[in-house]
Amino acid sequence: RSSQDSPSAAEEKRTKSPILQTVAQIFPALRTLDLSNNSLTAASLSKDLLSTILLADPGSGRVGLRHLRLRLNRVEGLHGFVELVKELFIDDSSEKEKWKLEELDVRDNAVAKLPGELGLMPLEAFLVDGNV
């Protein structure tokens, strides 16, 4: 058995990237992403990652999500969304037309407080029932 066949050599060839970023790259025309009933936390929803999955980018072919469903996870805060909203809508960014999200479902998580900045998100539905 050569050193290339060892498990450590195989692990070295793999690259680690956040699953949501990979999903955005593989499925650029994705409009609905249902991640309900997983073990996602606020740490997995950073501003940069949310930008990648939520915002349209014609150069890469991404159309931007319309529906993001995060029901029944372990999300304890929406800090990544707040940072993205501040960048797009408070700082009066020219990037705000890339926002396509219409529905955000964070029901049945552990979100204790909804920051006021989230009211600036141009959503048709913001579902938050069942949080602490």
C-alpha positions as CSV (number, residue, x, y, z in Angstrom):
1,R,0.0,0.0,0.0
2,S,1.5,3.3,-1.0
3,S,1.4,6.5,1.0
4,Q,-1.0,8.0,-1.5
5,D,-3.6,5.4,-0.7
6,S,-3.6,6.1,3.1
7,P,-6.6,7.8,4.6
8,S,-4.5,10.9,5.5
9,A,-3.5,11.4,1.9
10,A,-7.2,11.2,0.9
11,E,-8.1,13.7,3.6
12,E,-5.5,16.1,2.3
13,K,-7.0,16.1,-1.2
14,R,-10.4,17.2,0.2
15,T,-11.2,20.8,0.7
16,K,-13.6,22.0,3.3
17,S,-16.1,24.7,2.4
18,P,-19.4,25.6,4.0
19,I,-22.2,23.4,2.6
20,L,-24.4,26.4,1.8
21,Q,-21.7,28.0,-0.2
22,T,-21.3,24.8,-2.2
23,V,-25.0,24.6,-2.8
24,A,-25.0,28.2,-4.1
25,Q,-22.2,27.3,-6.5
26,I,-23.7,24.0,-7.7
27,F,-27.2,25.4,-8.1
28,P,-27.0,29.0,-9.2
29,A,-30.6,29.1,-10.3
30,L,-32.0,27.9,-7.0
31,R,-35.0,29.9,-5.9
32,T,-36.1,27.9,-2.8
33,L,-33.8,26.4,-0.2
34,D,-35.5,24.4,2.6
35,L,-33.1,23.7,5.4
36,S,-35.8,23.0,7.9
37,N,-35.3,20.4,10.7
38,N,-31.5,20.4,10.7
39,S,-29.0,21.5,13.4
40,L,-28.0,24.8,11.9
41,T,-27.0,27.6,14.3
42,A,-26.4,31.3,13.8
43,A,-22.7,30.6,13.3
44,S,-23.5,28.8,10.0
45,L,-25.4,32.0,8.7
46,S,-22.6,34.5,8.4
47,K,-23.0,37.7,6.3
48,D,-20.6,36.5,3.6
49,L,-22.4,33.2,3.3
50,L,-25.8,34.8,3.2
51,S,-24.6,37.2,0.5
52,T,-23.5,34.2,-1.5
53,I,-26.8,32.4,-1.3
54,L,-29.3,35.3,-1.1
55,L,-28.0,37.9,-3.6
56,A,-28.3,37.6,-7.3
57,D,-25.0,37.8,-9.3
58,P,-25.5,37.9,-13.1
59,G,-21.8,37.4,-13.6
60,S,-21.9,34.0,-11.9
61,G,-25.4,33.1,-13.0
62,R,-26.8,33.2,-9.5
63,V,-30.5,34.4,-9.6
64,G,-30.8,34.9,-5.8
65,L,-33.0,32.9,-3.4
66,R,-36.7,33.8,-3.2
67,H,-37.5,31.5,-0.2
68,L,-35.2,30.5,2.6
69,R,-36.7,28.1,5.1
70,L,-34.8,27.5,8.4
71,R,-37.6,26.2,10.5
72,L,-36.8,23.7,13.4
73,N,-33.1,24.4,13.7
74,R,-31.0,25.7,16.5
75,V,-30.6,29.3,15.2
76,E,-30.2,31.5,18.3
77,G,-29.7,34.8,16.5
78,L,-29.9,36.5,13.1
79,H,-26.6,38.5,13.2
80,G,-25.6,37.6,9.7
81,F,-28.9,38.9,8.4
82,V,-28.5,42.1,10.4
83,E,-25.0,42.7,9.0
84,L,-26.2,42.1,5.5
85,V,-29.2,44.4,5.9
86,K,-26.9,47.2,7.3
87,E,-24.6,46.8,4.3
88,L,-27.3,46.8,1.7
89,F,-30.1,49.0,3.1
90,I,-28.7,51.3,5.7
91,D,-25.4,52.1,4.0
92,D,-27.4,52.8,0.8
93,S,-25.5,50.3,-1.3
94,S,-25.9,50.0,-5.0
95,E,-26.0,46.2,-4.4
96,K,-29.5,46.3,-2.9
97,E,-31.2,45.5,-6.2
98,K,-29.5,42.1,-6.0
99,W,-31.7,41.2,-3.0
100,K,-34.4,38.8,-4.2
101,L,-35.6,37.1,-1.0
102,E,-39.3,37.2,-0.5
103,E,-39.8,34.7,2.3
104,L,-37.7,34.0,5.4
105,D,-38.9,31.3,7.7
106,V,-37.1,31.0,11.1
107,R,-40.0,29.5,13.0
108,D,-39.3,27.1,15.9
109,N,-35.7,28.1,16.6
110,A,-34.1,29.8,19.6
111,V,-34.1,33.4,18.5
112,A,-34.7,35.5,21.6
113,K,-34.7,38.9,20.0
114,L,-35.4,40.4,16.6
115,P,-33.2,43.4,15.9
116,G,-35.0,46.4,14.4
117,E,-32.7,46.4,11.3
118,L,-34.5,43.2,10.2
119,G,-37.6,45.4,9.5
120,L,-35.7,46.9,6.6
121,M,-35.6,43.5,4.7
122,P,-38.0,43.8,1.7
123,L,-39.9,40.6,2.4
124,E,-43.4,39.4,1.6
125,A,-43.3,36.9,4.5
126,F,-41.1,36.8,7.7
127,L,-42.1,33.9,9.8
128,V,-40.9,33.9,13.4
129,D,-43.4,32.0,15.5
130,G,-42.2,29.5,18.1
131,N,-39.0,31.2,19.2
132,V,-38.0,31.9,22.8
